[in-house]
Amino acid sequence: MVPETPLSADSPDVALAVDLDGTLVRTDTLHENLLVLFKRAPWLVLLLPLWVLKGKAYFKAEVARRAALDASLLPYNEELLGFLQEEKAKGRRLVLATAADQRIAQAVASHLGLFAEVHASDGRENLSGARKLAKLKASLGTFDYAGNDAVDVPLWRESRQVVVVHAPSGVLKQAHGLGRAVHRVFEKPRTSPRVWVKALRVHQWAKNALVFVPLLAAHKAASPDLLLKAVLGFVAFSLCASSVYVLNDLLDLDSDRRHPTKKNRPFAACTLPVSVGVVMAPLLLLAGAAVCLLLPPAFAALLATYYALTLAYSLRLKQVVMLDVLVLAGLYTVRIFGGSLAVGVPTSSWLLMFSMFLFLSLALVKRLSEVRRLRLSNETSAHGRGYLAQDYEQLASLGAAAGQVSVLVLALYITSKEVTVYYDHPERLWLLCPVMLYWVGRIWVLAHRGQVNEDPLVFALRDRVSYAVGLVAALVLWAAT
C-alpha cells in the first residue's frame, strides 16, 4: 500500500476536483453511450463519422443526447465515493470535472448530490487535458485533483495534492514523480482469470454438446474422422456463442445492472472494461469463422445464420412475447442441425421435432423464473422483456404442455418404422417415456418452487438427479441396441 500524505489543516478550504470516467465510475460513459445508441437505433451508427468530423465535443453531445444513460445504474467506485462523502462532511468543496458531455455529468451530480460545481464538455469545447486545467484554475485557483489516466498528469502537476484512482502502474509512477503530495491512492483491483472465463460464459458451452447428438443418434460416434468434425463443430459453435454472449452483455448493461444476479457479470460490474468486450466479440467471431474453414461450407452458412439470429434476438426479438422463447428453442435445435451438417449425417425429422418441443419447454422455464422474480419483488414488468408478472400461470401451462408434447413425439418415434434401423429391441425404448416424463415434470415442479436457475440447462448440469436420469436413459438405449 502506498503511504498517504495527510491533508493540511486548511484542506477544507481547497476544492477537490474529481474526474468521472475511470475515476468516479469504473467505466467510460462515452463507450456505454455508444452501446446504448447501437442497441436503440443501429442505423444512427452511419452518422458517427459525420459527428466526429465536427469535433469531439459535438460527437459526445450528439451521442449523449440520443442515448441518455441512467446515472443511477452506473458502476460507481464505492471506495472513492466513501472518501468523497467523508471529505464533504468535513466541509470540503467537491467539483466534478470531466471530458464527458454535460448531460451525463449533470445527471451524475444530481444523482449523487455531492458536487458544488460541474465542469464538462458542452458540445463546443471538449473539456480534456489543458482545457480542463485552464477551467479549474480560472474557477478554483488552488485545487486538489483526483484522476486515473495519463491525460490527468498535467492537472496533477498543477494541483496542490494528488488523488490517484485505479491508475495503471506507469501513471501511478508519473504521479509520484511530479513533486506533488500524493494524498491517496485507490489501487486498481486485479482481473483474475476467473473473470475472463465468466465473461466468455464457458459453462454455457455445454449447450453446444448438442452438435454430437446426430452422430450419437446415427450410432457413428466410433468413427475418428466424424468425431473430429463434431469436435470442430463444437469449438466453432462455442467461439461464436461466446462472441454473442459478450455482445449481449454489452447491449444489456442497464438491464443486467437492475437484476439481482446479472449485475455481477463482468461488464455490468465493470470488472472488465466495456472496451475489452468491444474487441473480444469480433475476435471470437473471427476465430469461430476460422474453424469453419475445416468444415463443410453448409456448416459455415448455418453458423452464420445462428449468429445473425442470436444478434437479432439480442437487439430486438427477446422483447417480443412468445417469439423470444420460440427463437431460443430454435437456436438449440440449430445446434443439432449444425452437428448433422458438420459430420455429414442426415438429421431425423423425429429428432428435430422432439428437440423443438423440449427446448421450447425449457425456454419457458427460463421465462417463468424471471416472471416469478417479478412477482416476489412486487414488480409488474421486467426491463428489456415483454412479459408481465400476471403472465406466470399462462407461461407455466404453455411450458408444461410443450414438455409433454416432446414426450409424445418420442412415443410416436418408438412406434415408427424408422426406429428398427438403429435398434434391435425397439420395444425397450418405451422405458424412455416414463424417464422423460419424470425429468420434465420434476423440472417444472422445481421451477414453480423457485429452485431452478434461470437457465434450466445450467441447472441440469449441476443437478445430480439429472445426471442419474441421463444414466438411466443411456442404459435403456444400450439395452435396446
PDB file of N, CA, C and O in Angstrom, residues 325-371:
ATOM      1  N   VAL A 325     -39.119 -17.005 -26.889  1.00  0.00           N
ATOM      2  CA  VAL A 325     -38.885 -18.389 -26.483  1.00  0.00           C
ATOM      3  C   VAL A 325     -38.848 -19.327 -27.691  1.00  0.00           C
ATOM      4  O   VAL A 325     -38.140 -20.336 -27.685  1.00  0.00           O
ATOM      5  N   LEU A 326     -39.601 -18.988 -28.737  1.00  0.00           N
ATOM      6  CA  LEU A 326     -39.537 -19.784 -29.963  1.00  0.00           C
ATOM      7  C   LEU A 326     -38.155 -19.671 -30.602  1.00  0.00           C
ATOM      8  O   LEU A 326     -37.602 -20.656 -31.093  1.00  0.00           O
ATOM      9  N   VAL A 327     -37.586 -18.467 -30.558  1.00  0.00           N
ATOM     10  CA  VAL A 327     -36.233 -18.275 -31.095  1.00  0.00           C
ATOM     11  C   VAL A 327     -35.217 -19.047 -30.265  1.00  0.00           C
ATOM     12  O   VAL A 327     -34.319 -19.706 -30.809  1.00  0.00           O
ATOM     13  N   LEU A 328     -35.350 -18.982 -28.930  1.00  0.00           N
ATOM     14  CA  LEU A 328     -34.436 -19.733 -28.063  1.00  0.00           C
ATOM     15  C   LEU A 328     -34.505 -21.227 -28.348  1.00  0.00           C
ATOM     16  O   LEU A 328     -33.472 -21.906 -28.465  1.00  0.00           O
ATOM     17  N   ALA A 329     -35.719 -21.748 -28.478  1.00  0.00           N
ATOM     18  CA  ALA A 329     -35.878 -23.170 -28.791  1.00  0.00           C
ATOM     19  C   ALA A 329     -35.269 -23.488 -30.150  1.00  0.00           C
ATOM     20  O   ALA A 329     -34.610 -24.519 -30.332  1.00  0.00           O
ATOM     21  N   GLY A 330     -35.470 -22.583 -31.100  1.00  0.00           N
ATOM     22  CA  GLY A 330     -34.897 -22.784 -32.427  1.00  0.00           C
ATOM     23  C   GLY A 330     -33.382 -22.787 -32.419  1.00  0.00           C
ATOM     24  O   GLY A 330     -32.748 -23.555 -33.148  1.00  0.00           O
ATOM     25  N   LEU A 331     -32.780 -21.943 -31.586  1.00  0.00           N
ATOM     26  CA  LEU A 331     -31.317 -21.884 -31.520  1.00  0.00           C
ATOM     27  C   LEU A 331     -30.724 -23.181 -30.969  1.00  0.00           C
ATOM     28  O   LEU A 331     -29.643 -23.598 -31.382  1.00  0.00           O
ATOM     29  N   TYR A 332     -31.414 -23.805 -30.030  1.00  0.00           N
ATOM     30  CA  TYR A 332     -30.961 -25.116 -29.550  1.00  0.00           C
ATOM     31  C   TYR A 332     -31.050 -26.156 -30.665  1.00  0.00           C
ATOM     32  O   TYR A 332     -30.128 -26.948 -30.874  1.00  0.00           O
ATOM     33  N   THR A 333     -32.150 -26.129 -31.405  1.00  0.00           N
ATOM     34  CA  THR A 333     -32.339 -27.091 -32.485  1.00  0.00           C
ATOM     35  C   THR A 333     -31.339 -26.867 -33.609  1.00  0.00           C
ATOM     36  O   THR A 333     -30.877 -27.821 -34.244  1.00  0.00           O
ATOM     37  N   VAL A 334     -30.980 -25.614 -33.845  1.00  0.00           N
ATOM     38  CA  VAL A 334     -29.973 -25.293 -34.864  1.00  0.00           C
ATOM     39  C   VAL A 334     -28.643 -25.968 -34.541  1.00  0.00           C
ATOM     40  O   VAL A 334     -27.922 -26.410 -35.442  1.00  0.00           O
ATOM     41  N   ARG A 335     -28.315 -26.064 -33.269  1.00  0.00           N
ATOM     42  CA  ARG A 335     -27.069 -26.731 -32.884  1.00  0.00           C
ATOM     43  C   ARG A 335     -27.082 -28.207 -33.329  1.00  0.00           C
ATOM     44  O   ARG A 335     -26.064 -28.726 -33.786  1.00  0.00           O
ATOM     45  N   ILE A 336     -28.217 -28.850 -33.160  1.00  0.00           N
ATOM     46  CA  ILE A 336     -28.326 -30.246 -33.583  1.00  0.00           C
ATOM     47  C   ILE A 336     -28.185 -30.356 -35.094  1.00  0.00           C
ATOM     48  O   ILE A 336     -27.449 -31.216 -35.614  1.00  0.00           O
ATOM     49  N   PHE A 337     -28.866 -29.472 -35.802  1.00  0.00           N
ATOM     50  CA  PHE A 337     -28.777 -29.477 -37.268  1.00  0.00           C
ATOM     51  C   PHE A 337     -27.356 -29.156 -37.711  1.00  0.00           C
ATOM     52  O   PHE A 337     -26.857 -29.710 -38.699  1.00  0.00           O
ATOM     53  N   GLY A 338     -26.681 -28.267 -36.963  1.00  0.00           N
ATOM     54  CA  GLY A 338     -25.282 -27.949 -37.276  1.00  0.00           C
ATOM     55  C   GLY A 338     -24.386 -29.164 -37.124  1.00  0.00           C
ATOM     56  O   GLY A 338     -23.468 -29.381 -37.934  1.00  0.00           O
ATOM     57  N   GLY A 339     -24.627 -29.952 -36.074  1.00  0.00           N
ATOM     58  CA  GLY A 339     -23.859 -31.180 -35.909  1.00  0.00           C
ATOM     59  C   GLY A 339     -24.063 -32.123 -37.069  1.00  0.00           C
ATOM     60  O   GLY A 339     -23.128 -32.800 -37.520  1.00  0.00           O
ATOM     61  N   SER A 340     -25.282 -32.184 -37.587  1.00  0.00           N
ATOM     62  CA  SER A 340     -25.576 -33.030 -38.743  1.00  0.00           C
ATOM     63  C   SER A 340     -24.790 -32.578 -39.976  1.00  0.00           C
ATOM     64  O   SER A 340     -24.217 -33.398 -40.697  1.00  0.00           O
ATOM     65  N   LEU A 341     -24.741 -31.273 -40.210  1.00  0.00           N
ATOM     66  CA  LEU A 341     -24.006 -30.755 -41.364  1.00  0.00           C
ATOM     67  C   LEU A 341     -22.501 -30.933 -41.198  1.00  0.00           C
ATOM     68  O   LEU A 341     -21.783 -31.149 -42.179  1.00  0.00           O
ATOM     69  N   ALA A 342     -22.020 -30.831 -39.964  1.00  0.00           N
ATOM     70  CA  ALA A 342     -20.577 -30.953 -39.727  1.00  0.00           C
ATOM     71  C   ALA A 342     -20.073 -32.350 -40.041  1.00  0.00           C
ATOM     72  O   ALA A 342     -18.988 -32.517 -40.628  1.00  0.00           O
ATOM     73  N   VAL A 343     -20.834 -33.363 -39.672  1.00  0.00           N
ATOM     74  CA  VAL A 343     -20.369 -34.751 -39.848  1.00  0.00           C
ATOM     75  C   VAL A 343     -20.960 -35.418 -41.079  1.00  0.00           C
ATOM     76  O   VAL A 343     -20.590 -36.544 -41.432  1.00  0.00           O
ATOM     77  N   GLY A 344     -21.906 -34.740 -41.750  1.00  0.00           N
ATOM     78  CA  GLY A 344     -22.487 -35.316 -42.953  1.00  0.00           C
ATOM     79  C   GLY A 344     -23.463 -36.438 -42.694  1.00  0.00           C
ATOM     80  O   GLY A 344     -23.633 -37.328 -43.535  1.00  0.00           O
ATOM     81  N   VAL A 345     -24.123 -36.419 -41.542  1.00  0.00           N
ATOM     82  CA  VAL A 345     -25.115 -37.437 -41.192  1.00  0.00           C
ATOM     83  C   VAL A 345     -26.490 -36.789 -41.216  1.00  0.00           C
ATOM     84  O   VAL A 345     -26.708 -35.773 -40.555  1.00  0.00           O
ATOM     85  N   PRO A 346     -27.438 -37.331 -41.965  1.00  0.00           N
ATOM     86  CA  PRO A 346     -28.786 -36.745 -42.032  1.00  0.00           C
ATOM     87  C   PRO A 346     -29.444 -36.692 -40.650  1.00  0.00           C
ATOM     88  O   PRO A 346     -29.264 -37.583 -39.830  1.00  0.00           O
ATOM     89  N   THR A 347     -30.194 -35.626 -40.420  1.00  0.00           N
ATOM     90  CA  THR A 347     -30.902 -35.468 -39.153  1.00  0.00           C
ATOM     91  C   THR A 347     -32.340 -35.953 -39.290  1.00  0.00           C
ATOM     92  O   THR A 347     -33.038 -35.555 -40.226  1.00  0.00           O
ATOM     93  N   SER A 348     -32.765 -36.802 -38.402  1.00  0.00           N
ATOM     94  CA  SER A 348     -34.122 -37.321 -38.419  1.00  0.00           C
ATOM     95  C   SER A 348     -35.120 -36.207 -38.096  1.00  0.00           C
ATOM     96  O   SER A 348     -34.891 -35.380 -37.212  1.00  0.00           O
ATOM     97  N   SER A 349     -36.225 -36.199 -38.829  1.00  0.00           N
ATOM     98  CA  SER A 349     -37.282 -35.229 -38.529  1.00  0.00           C
ATOM     99  C   SER A 349     -37.866 -35.466 -37.144  1.00  0.00           C
ATOM    100  O   SER A 349     -38.314 -34.540 -36.469  1.00  0.00           O
ATOM    101  N   TRP A 350     -37.835 -36.739 -36.690  1.00  0.00           N
ATOM    102  CA  TRP A 350     -38.290 -37.048 -35.333  1.00  0.00           C
ATOM    103  C   TRP A 350     -37.426 -36.328 -34.287  1.00  0.00           C
ATOM    104  O   TRP A 350     -37.936 -35.768 -33.316  1.00  0.00           O
ATOM    105  N   LEU A 351     -36.127 -36.359 -34.501  1.00  0.00           N
ATOM    106  CA  LEU A 351     -35.201 -35.721 -33.562  1.00  0.00           C
ATOM    107  C   LEU A 351     -35.428 -34.214 -33.519  1.00  0.00           C
ATOM    108  O   LEU A 351     -35.434 -33.608 -32.443  1.00  0.00           O
ATOM    109  N   LEU A 352     -35.634 -33.616 -34.693  1.00  0.00           N
ATOM    110  CA  LEU A 352     -35.847 -32.174 -34.741  1.00  0.00           C
ATOM    111  C   LEU A 352     -37.155 -31.789 -34.055  1.00  0.00           C
ATOM    112  O   LEU A 352     -37.217 -30.792 -33.331  1.00  0.00           O
ATOM    113  N   MET A 353     -38.216 -32.577 -34.278  1.00  0.00           N
ATOM    114  CA  MET A 353     -39.493 -32.284 -33.618  1.00  0.00           C
ATOM    115  C   MET A 353     -39.383 -32.448 -32.100  1.00  0.00           C
ATOM    116  O   MET A 353     -39.868 -31.608 -31.330  1.00  0.00           O
ATOM    117  N   PHE A 354     -38.728 -33.507 -31.673  1.00  0.00           N
ATOM    118  CA  PHE A 354     -38.558 -33.754 -30.236  1.00  0.00           C
ATOM    119  C   PHE A 354     -37.790 -32.608 -29.579  1.00  0.00           C
ATOM    120  O   PHE A 354     -38.195 -32.082 -28.536  1.00  0.00           O
ATOM    121  N   SER A 355     -36.689 -32.218 -30.205  1.00  0.00           N
ATOM    122  CA  SER A 355     -35.856 -31.166 -29.618  1.00  0.00           C
ATOM    123  C   SER A 355     -36.574 -29.822 -29.608  1.00  0.00           C
ATOM    124  O   SER A 355     -36.450 -29.048 -28.653  1.00  0.00           O
ATOM    125  N   MET A 356     -37.345 -29.543 -30.643  1.00  0.00           N
ATOM    126  CA  MET A 356     -38.043 -28.260 -30.698  1.00  0.00           C
ATOM    127  C   MET A 356     -39.022 -28.114 -29.536  1.00  0.00           C
ATOM    128  O   MET A 356     -39.038 -27.091 -28.840  1.00  0.00           O
ATOM    129  N   PHE A 357     -39.832 -29.135 -29.285  1.00  0.00           N
ATOM    130  CA  PHE A 357     -40.800 -29.043 -28.190  1.00  0.00           C
ATOM    131  C   PHE A 357     -40.109 -29.075 -26.823  1.00  0.00           C
ATOM    132  O   PHE A 357     -40.513 -28.367 -25.902  1.00  0.00           O
ATOM    133  N   LEU A 358     -39.079 -29.918 -26.688  1.00  0.00           N
ATOM    134  CA  LEU A 358     -38.381 -29.989 -25.403  1.00  0.00           C
ATOM    135  C   LEU A 358     -37.707 -28.667 -25.072  1.00  0.00           C
ATOM    136  O   LEU A 358     -37.811 -28.162 -23.942  1.00  0.00           O
ATOM    137  N   PHE A 359     -37.031 -28.075 -26.059  1.00  0.00           N
ATOM    138  CA  PHE A 359     -36.316 -26.823 -25.797  1.00  0.00           C
ATOM    139  C   PHE A 359     -37.270 -25.644 -25.647  1.00  0.00           C
ATOM    140  O   PHE A 359     -36.947 -24.674 -24.973  1.00  0.00           O
ATOM    141  N   LEU A 360     -38.439 -25.713 -26.285  1.00  0.00           N
ATOM    142  CA  LEU A 360     -39.447 -24.687 -26.043  1.00  0.00           C
ATOM    143  C   LEU A 360     -39.888 -24.735 -24.580  1.00  0.00           C
ATOM    144  O   LEU A 360     -40.032 -23.704 -23.925  1.00  0.00           O
ATOM    145  N   SER A 361     -40.071 -25.949 -24.069  1.00  0.00           N
ATOM    146  CA  SER A 361     -40.442 -26.107 -22.664  1.00  0.00           C
ATOM    147  C   SER A 361     -39.375 -25.527 -21.746  1.00  0.00           C
ATOM    148  O   SER A 361     -39.681 -24.800 -20.791  1.00  0.00           O
ATOM    149  N   LEU A 362     -38.099 -25.797 -22.044  1.00  0.00           N
ATOM    150  CA  LEU A 362     -37.019 -25.291 -21.195  1.00  0.00           C
ATOM    151  C   LEU A 362     -36.875 -23.775 -21.316  1.00  0.00           C
ATOM    152  O   LEU A 362     -36.551 -23.095 -20.330  1.00  0.00           O
ATOM    153  N   ALA A 363     -37.100 -23.232 -22.520  1.00  0.00           N
ATOM    154  CA  ALA A 363     -37.050 -21.775 -22.683  1.00  0.00           C
ATOM    155  C   ALA A 363     -38.142 -21.108 -21.855  1.00  0.00           C
ATOM    156  O   ALA A 363     -37.937 -20.038 -21.260  1.00  0.00           O
ATOM    157  N   LEU A 364     -39.313 -21.746 -21.783  1.00  0.00           N
ATOM    158  CA  LEU A 364     -40.405 -21.201 -20.971  1.00  0.00           C
ATOM    159  C   LEU A 364     -40.103 -21.325 -19.478  1.00  0.00           C
ATOM    160  O   LEU A 364     -40.553 -20.490 -18.679  1.00  0.00           O
ATOM    161  N   VAL A 365     -39.333 -22.346 -19.090  1.00  0.00           N
ATOM    162  CA  VAL A 365     -38.872 -22.432 -17.695  1.00  0.00           C
ATOM    163  C   VAL A 365     -38.035 -21.199 -17.360  1.00  0.00           C
ATOM    164  O   VAL A 365     -38.174 -20.596 -16.277  1.00  0.00           O
ATOM    165  N   LYS A 366     -37.170 -20.823 -18.285  1.00  0.00           N
ATOM    166  CA  LYS A 366     -36.309 -19.651 -18.076  1.00  0.00           C
ATOM    167  C   LYS A 366     -37.144 -18.389 -17.882  1.00  0.00           C
ATOM    168  O   LYS A 366     -36.899 -17.598 -16.971  1.00  0.00           O
ATOM    169  N   ARG A 367     -38.153 -18.198 -18.738  1.00  0.00           N
ATOM    170  CA  ARG A 367     -39.007 -17.018 -18.605  1.00  0.00           C
ATOM    171  C   ARG A 367     -39.858 -17.086 -17.331  1.00  0.00           C
ATOM    172  O   ARG A 367     -40.099 -16.080 -16.675  1.00  0.00           O
ATOM    173  N   LEU A 368     -40.308 -18.283 -16.981  1.00  0.00           N
ATOM    174  CA  LEU A 368     -41.101 -18.432 -15.756  1.00  0.00           C
ATOM    175  C   LEU A 368     -40.291 -17.994 -14.539  1.00  0.00           C
ATOM    176  O   LEU A 368     -40.815 -17.343 -13.630  1.00  0.00           O
ATOM    177  N   SER A 369     -39.011 -18.344 -14.516  1.00  0.00           N
ATOM    178  CA  SER A 369     -38.149 -17.954 -13.395  1.00  0.00           C
ATOM    179  C   SER A 369     -38.050 -16.439 -13.290  1.00  0.00           C
ATOM    180  O   SER A 369     -38.081 -15.877 -12.185  1.00  0.00           O
ATOM    181  N   GLU A 370     -37.944 -15.760 -14.449  1.00  0.00           N
ATOM    182  CA  GLU A 370     -37.849 -14.300 -14.438  1.00  0.00           C
ATOM    183  C   GLU A 370     -39.152 -13.666 -13.962  1.00  0.00           C
ATOM    184  O   GLU A 370     -39.147 -12.713 -13.182  1.00  0.00           O
ATOM    185  N   VAL A 371     -40.279 -14.207 -14.441  1.00  0.00           N
ATOM    186  CA  VAL A 371     -41.577 -13.660 -14.045  1.00  0.00           C
ATOM    187  C   VAL A 371     -41.846 -13.931 -12.563  1.00  0.00           C
ATOM    188  O   VAL A 371     -42.428 -13.101 -11.860  1.00  0.00           O
TER     189      VAL A 371
END
